[in-house]
Coordinates of C-alpha atoms in Angstrom, one line a residue:
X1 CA 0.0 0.0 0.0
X2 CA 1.2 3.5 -0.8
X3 CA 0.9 6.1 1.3
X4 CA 2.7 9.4 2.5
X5 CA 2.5 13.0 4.8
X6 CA 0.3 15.7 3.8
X7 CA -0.7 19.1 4.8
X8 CA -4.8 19.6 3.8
X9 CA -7.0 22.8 3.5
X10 CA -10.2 22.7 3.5
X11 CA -10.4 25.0 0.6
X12 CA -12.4 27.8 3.5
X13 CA -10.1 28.4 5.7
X14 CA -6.3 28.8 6.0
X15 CA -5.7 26.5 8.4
X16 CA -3.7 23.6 7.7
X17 CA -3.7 20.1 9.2
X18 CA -1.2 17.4 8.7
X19 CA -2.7 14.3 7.1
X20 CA -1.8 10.7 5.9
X21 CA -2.9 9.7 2.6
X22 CA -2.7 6.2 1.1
X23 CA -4.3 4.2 -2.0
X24 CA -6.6 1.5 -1.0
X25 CA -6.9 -1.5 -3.6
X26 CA -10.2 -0.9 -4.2
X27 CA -8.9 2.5 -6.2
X28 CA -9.6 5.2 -3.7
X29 CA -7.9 7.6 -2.1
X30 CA -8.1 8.1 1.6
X31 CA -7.1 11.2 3.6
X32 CA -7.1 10.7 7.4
X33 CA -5.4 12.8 10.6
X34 CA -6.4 15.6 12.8
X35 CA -10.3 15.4 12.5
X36 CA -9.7 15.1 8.9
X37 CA -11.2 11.6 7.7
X38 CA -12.1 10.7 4.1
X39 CA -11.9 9.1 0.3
X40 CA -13.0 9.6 -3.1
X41 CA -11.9 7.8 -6.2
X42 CA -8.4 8.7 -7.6
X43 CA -9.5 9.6 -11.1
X44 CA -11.6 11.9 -9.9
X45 CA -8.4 13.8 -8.0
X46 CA -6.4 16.5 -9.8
X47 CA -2.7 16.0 -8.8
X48 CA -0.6 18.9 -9.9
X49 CA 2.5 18.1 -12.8
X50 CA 5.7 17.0 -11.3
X51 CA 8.4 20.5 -11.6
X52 CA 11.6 19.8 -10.0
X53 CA 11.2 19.0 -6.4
X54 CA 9.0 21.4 -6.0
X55 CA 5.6 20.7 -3.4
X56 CA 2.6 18.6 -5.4
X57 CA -0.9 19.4 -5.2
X58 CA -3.8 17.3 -4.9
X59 CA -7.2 18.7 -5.9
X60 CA -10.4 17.0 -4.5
X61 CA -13.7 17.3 -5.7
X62 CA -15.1 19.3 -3.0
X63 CA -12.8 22.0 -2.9
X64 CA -9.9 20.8 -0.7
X65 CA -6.3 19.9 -1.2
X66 CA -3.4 18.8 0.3
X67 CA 0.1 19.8 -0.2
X68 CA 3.1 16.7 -0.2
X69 CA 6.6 17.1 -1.2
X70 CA 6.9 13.2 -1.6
X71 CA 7.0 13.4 -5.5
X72 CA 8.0 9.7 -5.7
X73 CA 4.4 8.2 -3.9
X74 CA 2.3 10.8 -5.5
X75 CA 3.4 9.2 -8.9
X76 CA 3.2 6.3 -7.6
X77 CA -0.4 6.3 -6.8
X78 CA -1.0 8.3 -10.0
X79 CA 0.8 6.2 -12.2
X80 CA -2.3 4.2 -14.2
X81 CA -4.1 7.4 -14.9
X82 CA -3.2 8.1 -18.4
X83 CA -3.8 12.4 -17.7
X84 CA -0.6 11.9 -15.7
X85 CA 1.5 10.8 -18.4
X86 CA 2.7 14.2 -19.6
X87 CA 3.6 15.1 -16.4
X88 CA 6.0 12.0 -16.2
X89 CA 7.1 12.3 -19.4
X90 CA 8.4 15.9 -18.7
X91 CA 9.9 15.0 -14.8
X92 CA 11.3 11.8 -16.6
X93 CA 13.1 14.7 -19.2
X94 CA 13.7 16.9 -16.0
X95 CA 15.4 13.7 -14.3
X96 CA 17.9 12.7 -16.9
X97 CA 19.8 15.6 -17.7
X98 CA 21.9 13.8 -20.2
X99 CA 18.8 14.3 -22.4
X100 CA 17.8 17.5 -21.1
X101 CA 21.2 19.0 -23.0
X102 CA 20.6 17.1 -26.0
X103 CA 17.3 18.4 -26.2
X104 CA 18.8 21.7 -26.2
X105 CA 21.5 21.1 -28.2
X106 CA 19.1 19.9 -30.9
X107 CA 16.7 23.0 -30.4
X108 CA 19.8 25.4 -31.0
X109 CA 20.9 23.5 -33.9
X110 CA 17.4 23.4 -35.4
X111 CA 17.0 27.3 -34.2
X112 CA 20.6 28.0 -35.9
X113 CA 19.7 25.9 -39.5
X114 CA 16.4 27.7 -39.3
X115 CA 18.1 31.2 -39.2
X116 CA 20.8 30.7 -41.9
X117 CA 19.1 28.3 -43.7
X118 CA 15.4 28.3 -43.7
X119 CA 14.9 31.8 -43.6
X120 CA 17.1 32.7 -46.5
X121 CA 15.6 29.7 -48.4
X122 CA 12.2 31.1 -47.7
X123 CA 13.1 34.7 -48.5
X124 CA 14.2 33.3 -52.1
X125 CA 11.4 31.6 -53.0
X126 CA 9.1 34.1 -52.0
X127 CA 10.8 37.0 -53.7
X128 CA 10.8 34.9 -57.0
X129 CA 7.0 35.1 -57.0
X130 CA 6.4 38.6 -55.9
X131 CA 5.3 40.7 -59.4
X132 CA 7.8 43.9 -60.1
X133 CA 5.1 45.8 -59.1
X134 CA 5.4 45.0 -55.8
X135 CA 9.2 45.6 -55.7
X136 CA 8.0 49.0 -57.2
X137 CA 6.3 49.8 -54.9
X138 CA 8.3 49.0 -52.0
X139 CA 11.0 51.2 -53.2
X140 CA 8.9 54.2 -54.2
X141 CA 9.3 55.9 -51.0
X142 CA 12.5 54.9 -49.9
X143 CA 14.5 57.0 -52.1
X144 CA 12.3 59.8 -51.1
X145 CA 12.8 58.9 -47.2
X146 CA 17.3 59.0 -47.8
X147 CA 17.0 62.3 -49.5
X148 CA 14.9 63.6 -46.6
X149 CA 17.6 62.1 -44.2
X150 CA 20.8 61.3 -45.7
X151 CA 21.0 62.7 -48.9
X152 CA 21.2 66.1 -51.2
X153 CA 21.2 67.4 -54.5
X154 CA 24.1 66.0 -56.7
X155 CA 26.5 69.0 -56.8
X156 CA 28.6 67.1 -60.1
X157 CA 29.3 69.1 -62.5
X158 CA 26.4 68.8 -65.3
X159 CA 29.0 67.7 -67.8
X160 CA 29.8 64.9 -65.4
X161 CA 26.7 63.7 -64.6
X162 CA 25.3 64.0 -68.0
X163 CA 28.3 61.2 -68.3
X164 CA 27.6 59.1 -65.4
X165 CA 24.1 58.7 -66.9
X166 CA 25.8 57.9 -70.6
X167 CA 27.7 55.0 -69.4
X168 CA 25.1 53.3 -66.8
X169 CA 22.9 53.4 -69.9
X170 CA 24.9 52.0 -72.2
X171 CA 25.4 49.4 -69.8
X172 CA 21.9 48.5 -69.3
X173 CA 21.1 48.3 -72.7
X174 CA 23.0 45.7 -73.2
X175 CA 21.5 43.6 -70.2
X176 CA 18.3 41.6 -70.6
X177 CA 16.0 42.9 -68.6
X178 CA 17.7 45.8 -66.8
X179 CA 15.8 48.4 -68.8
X180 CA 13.7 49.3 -66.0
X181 CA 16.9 50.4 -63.6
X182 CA 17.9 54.1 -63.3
X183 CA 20.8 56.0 -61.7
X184 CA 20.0 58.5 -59.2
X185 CA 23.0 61.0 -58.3
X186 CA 22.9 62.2 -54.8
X187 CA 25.8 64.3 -52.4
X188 CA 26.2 61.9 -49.9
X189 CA 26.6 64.3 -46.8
X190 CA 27.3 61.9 -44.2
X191 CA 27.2 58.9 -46.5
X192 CA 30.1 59.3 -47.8
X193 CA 31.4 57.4 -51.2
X194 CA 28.8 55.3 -51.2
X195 CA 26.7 53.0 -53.8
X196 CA 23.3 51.1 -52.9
X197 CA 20.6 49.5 -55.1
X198 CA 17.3 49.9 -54.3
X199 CA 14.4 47.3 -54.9
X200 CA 12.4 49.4 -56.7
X201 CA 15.5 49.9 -59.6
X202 CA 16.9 53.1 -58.4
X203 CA 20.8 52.7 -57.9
X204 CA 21.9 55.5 -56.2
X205 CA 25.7 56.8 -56.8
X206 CA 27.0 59.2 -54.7
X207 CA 28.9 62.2 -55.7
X208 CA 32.0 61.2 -53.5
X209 CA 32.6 58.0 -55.4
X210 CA 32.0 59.6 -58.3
X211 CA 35.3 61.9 -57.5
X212 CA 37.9 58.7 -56.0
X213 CA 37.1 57.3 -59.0
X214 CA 40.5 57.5 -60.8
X215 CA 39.2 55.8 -64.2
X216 CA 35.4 55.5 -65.6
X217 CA 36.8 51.5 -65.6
X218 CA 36.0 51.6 -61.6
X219 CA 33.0 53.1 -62.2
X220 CA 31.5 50.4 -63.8
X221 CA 32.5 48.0 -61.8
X222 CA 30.6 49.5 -58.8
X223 CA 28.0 49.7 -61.2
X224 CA 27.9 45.9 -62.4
X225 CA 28.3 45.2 -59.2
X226 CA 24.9 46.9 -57.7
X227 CA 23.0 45.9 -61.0
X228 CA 24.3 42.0 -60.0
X229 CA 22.1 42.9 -56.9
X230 CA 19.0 43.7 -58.4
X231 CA 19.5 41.2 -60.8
X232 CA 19.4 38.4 -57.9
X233 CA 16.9 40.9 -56.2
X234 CA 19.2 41.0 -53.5
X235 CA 17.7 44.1 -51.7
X236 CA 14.3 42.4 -51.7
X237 CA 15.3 39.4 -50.6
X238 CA 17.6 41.0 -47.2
X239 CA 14.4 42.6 -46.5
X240 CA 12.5 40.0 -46.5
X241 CA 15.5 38.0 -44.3
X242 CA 15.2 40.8 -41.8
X243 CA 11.2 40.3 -41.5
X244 CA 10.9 37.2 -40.4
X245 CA 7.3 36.8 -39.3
X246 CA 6.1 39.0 -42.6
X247 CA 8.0 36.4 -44.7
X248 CA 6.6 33.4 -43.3
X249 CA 3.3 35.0 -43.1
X250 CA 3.6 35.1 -47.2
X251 CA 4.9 32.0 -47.7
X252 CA 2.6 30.1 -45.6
X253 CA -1.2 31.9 -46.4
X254 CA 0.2 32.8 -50.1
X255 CA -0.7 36.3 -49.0
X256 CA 1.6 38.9 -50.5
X257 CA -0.1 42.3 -49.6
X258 CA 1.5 41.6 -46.0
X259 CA 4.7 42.2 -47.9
X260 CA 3.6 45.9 -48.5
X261 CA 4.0 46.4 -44.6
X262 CA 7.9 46.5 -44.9
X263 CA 7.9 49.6 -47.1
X264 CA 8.6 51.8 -44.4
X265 CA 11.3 49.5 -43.0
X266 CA 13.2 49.6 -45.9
X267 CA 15.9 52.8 -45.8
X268 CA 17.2 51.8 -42.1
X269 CA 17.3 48.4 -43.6
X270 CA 19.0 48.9 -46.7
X271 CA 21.5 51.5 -44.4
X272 CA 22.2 49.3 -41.8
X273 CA 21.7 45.9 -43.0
X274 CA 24.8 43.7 -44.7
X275 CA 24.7 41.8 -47.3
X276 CA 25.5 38.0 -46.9
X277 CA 28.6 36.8 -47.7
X278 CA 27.1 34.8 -50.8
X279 CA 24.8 37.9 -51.8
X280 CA 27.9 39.9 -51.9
X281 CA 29.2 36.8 -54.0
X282 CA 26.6 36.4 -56.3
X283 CA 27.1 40.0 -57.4
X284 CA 30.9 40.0 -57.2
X285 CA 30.7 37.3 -60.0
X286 CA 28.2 39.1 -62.1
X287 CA 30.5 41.9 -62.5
X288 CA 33.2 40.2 -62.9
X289 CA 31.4 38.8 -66.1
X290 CA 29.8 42.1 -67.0
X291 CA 33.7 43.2 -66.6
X292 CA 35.6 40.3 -68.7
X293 CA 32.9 40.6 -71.4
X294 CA 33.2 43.5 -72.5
X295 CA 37.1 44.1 -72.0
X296 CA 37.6 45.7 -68.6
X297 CA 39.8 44.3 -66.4
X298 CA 38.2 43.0 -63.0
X299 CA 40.7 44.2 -60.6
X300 CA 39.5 47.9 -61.4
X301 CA 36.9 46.8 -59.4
X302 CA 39.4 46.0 -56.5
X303 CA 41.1 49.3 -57.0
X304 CA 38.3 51.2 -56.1
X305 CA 37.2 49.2 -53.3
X306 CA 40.9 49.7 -51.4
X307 CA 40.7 53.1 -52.1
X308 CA 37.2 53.4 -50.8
X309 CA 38.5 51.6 -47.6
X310 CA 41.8 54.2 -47.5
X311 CA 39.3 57.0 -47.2
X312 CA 36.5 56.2 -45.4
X313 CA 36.0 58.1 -42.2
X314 CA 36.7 56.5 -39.2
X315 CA 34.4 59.1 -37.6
X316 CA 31.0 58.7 -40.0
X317 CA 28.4 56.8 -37.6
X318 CA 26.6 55.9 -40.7
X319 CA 27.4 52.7 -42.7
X320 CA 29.2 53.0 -45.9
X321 CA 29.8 51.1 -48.5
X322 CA 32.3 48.7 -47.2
X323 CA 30.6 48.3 -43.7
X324 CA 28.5 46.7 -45.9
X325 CA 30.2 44.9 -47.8
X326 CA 33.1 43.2 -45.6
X327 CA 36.3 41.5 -46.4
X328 CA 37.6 44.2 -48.9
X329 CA 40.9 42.8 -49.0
X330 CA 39.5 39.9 -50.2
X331 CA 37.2 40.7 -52.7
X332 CA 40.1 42.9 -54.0
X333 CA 42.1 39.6 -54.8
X334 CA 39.3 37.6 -55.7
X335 CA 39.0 40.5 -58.5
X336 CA 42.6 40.4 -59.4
X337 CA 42.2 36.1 -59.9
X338 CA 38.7 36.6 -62.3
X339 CA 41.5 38.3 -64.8

């Protein structure tokens, strides 16, 4: 016969009275001690889950409890009832904390492929659906939210710009499907020399890079490069990344209109974002092609980079172009090798 110590309350008062409960065989439960003298069936009490150590409670029908901290009988008298087996499950987890770390260990590596894998992988697919419109739309205010900010008038010389604008259109005529991208020219006041491509199309070139430039040749390699990430819709897909529960939201229902809801995210997100590593890849490559195919040799693109990084203010508390693009060095020999 099982049985163990208790304190009971009446469930009216706050008085306590120490008890003995057992299990008979006949599958009740008796409480008995200090004018305290019952039973009642044991499905019909509610024990409280095993936690720890911690105190169990038993719930009676009436009203009353009692209160035991010998967790080993309370199971014991509890054990057939299959509403219990949760509770054991989760003590026998608690009790075994071999398992308890493997459990975690799992959840962090699920957690951790999630993040850099699912996520991303979701972010993809869902971007490759979303109609240009959309992309339109999600950049239509952005540009107009930098320039309110971050940005000013271009101060290039006309003749100068008028060339900038020669060149990036020459080079998107002779991409498929870039005829919809446009160069914006913008002083970059606290930006800096600084390049970012919008979702929407816009790249926007800023009049210090224009000016370290030492040879149009760099030029368009920071060109290639940001049309490599609209090509591969890069922007979009970082800030779909960095809104999580709006991207699985989308994929999930199917529902893109919840996508519009990240329009007014997108400046800080395009300022203070990076790229991935295989983003900054991806687009790397494509100007390297861009570059090879039509005679300009890659490591211009490296020249400009270091240069950038030479010059960059170590007091600007607003990302530039390399914070957001790391490993310069790296990228500068990787340009040198696509020769």
């Amino acid at each position: 016969m099982t049985q163990f110590r208790a304190l009971y309350y009446d469930g009216r008062t706050s008085q306590q009275r120490e008890v003995l409960v057992w299990a008979e065989p006949s599958g009740r439960l008796r409480v008995s001690g200090d004018g305290v003298d019952f039973g009642c069936r044991i499905a019909e009490v509610r024990p409280s889950p095993r936690v720890g150590n911690t105190a169990r409670h038993l719930q009676f029908p009436d009203g009353s409890q009692c209160e035991t901290g010998d967790n080993d009988a309370v199971d014991a008298v509890f054990a057939a009832l299959p509403s219990e087996a949760p509770g054991r499950l989760i003590h026998s987890w608690e009790s075994r904390y071999g398992y308890a770390l493997l459990a975690l260990a799992l959840t962090a590596a699920a957690l951790w492929a999630g993040i850099t894998y699912g996520i991303p992988a979701l972010a993809k697919q869902v971007a490759a659906v979303l109609p240009p419109s959309t992309e339109r739309a999600l950049g239509r205010d952005a540009l107009a939210a930098l320039d309110r900010v971050l940005l000013a008038p271009s101060k290039l010389p006309p003749a100068r710009r008028e060339k900038m604008r020669a060149l990036f259109s020459h080079m998107v005529s002779g991409i498929e499907g870039a005829d919809g991208y446009r160069l914006e020219l913008r002083a970059g006041k606290r930006l800096g020399a600084n390049a970012l491509a919008l979702p929407s199309g816009e790249i926007v070139v800023t009049d210090q890079l224009v000016e370290i430039a030492e040879k149009d040749d760099e030029l368009v390699a920071v060109l290639a490069h940001e049309i490599g990430h609209l090509r591969q819709r890069h922007g979009l897909r970082r800030l779909l990344q960095d809104s999580a529960t709006v991207l699985l939201i989308a994929a999930v229902t199917g529902d893109l209109s919840s996508i519009a809801s990240l329009a007014s995210a997108l400046p800080a997100i395009l300022l203070q974002a990076k790229y991935s590593r295989d983003f900054e890849s991806e687009a790397d490559e494509f100007a390297f092609d861009y570059m090879k195919r039509h005679g300009i040799p890659p490591e211009s693109f490296g020249a400009i980079l270091l240069r950038m990084d030479k010059r960059r203010g170590a007091a600007s508390d607003i990302p530039d172009y390399l914070s957001s693009h790391p490993a310069t060095r790296e990228r500068a020999e990787r340009s040198r090798a696509a020769r």
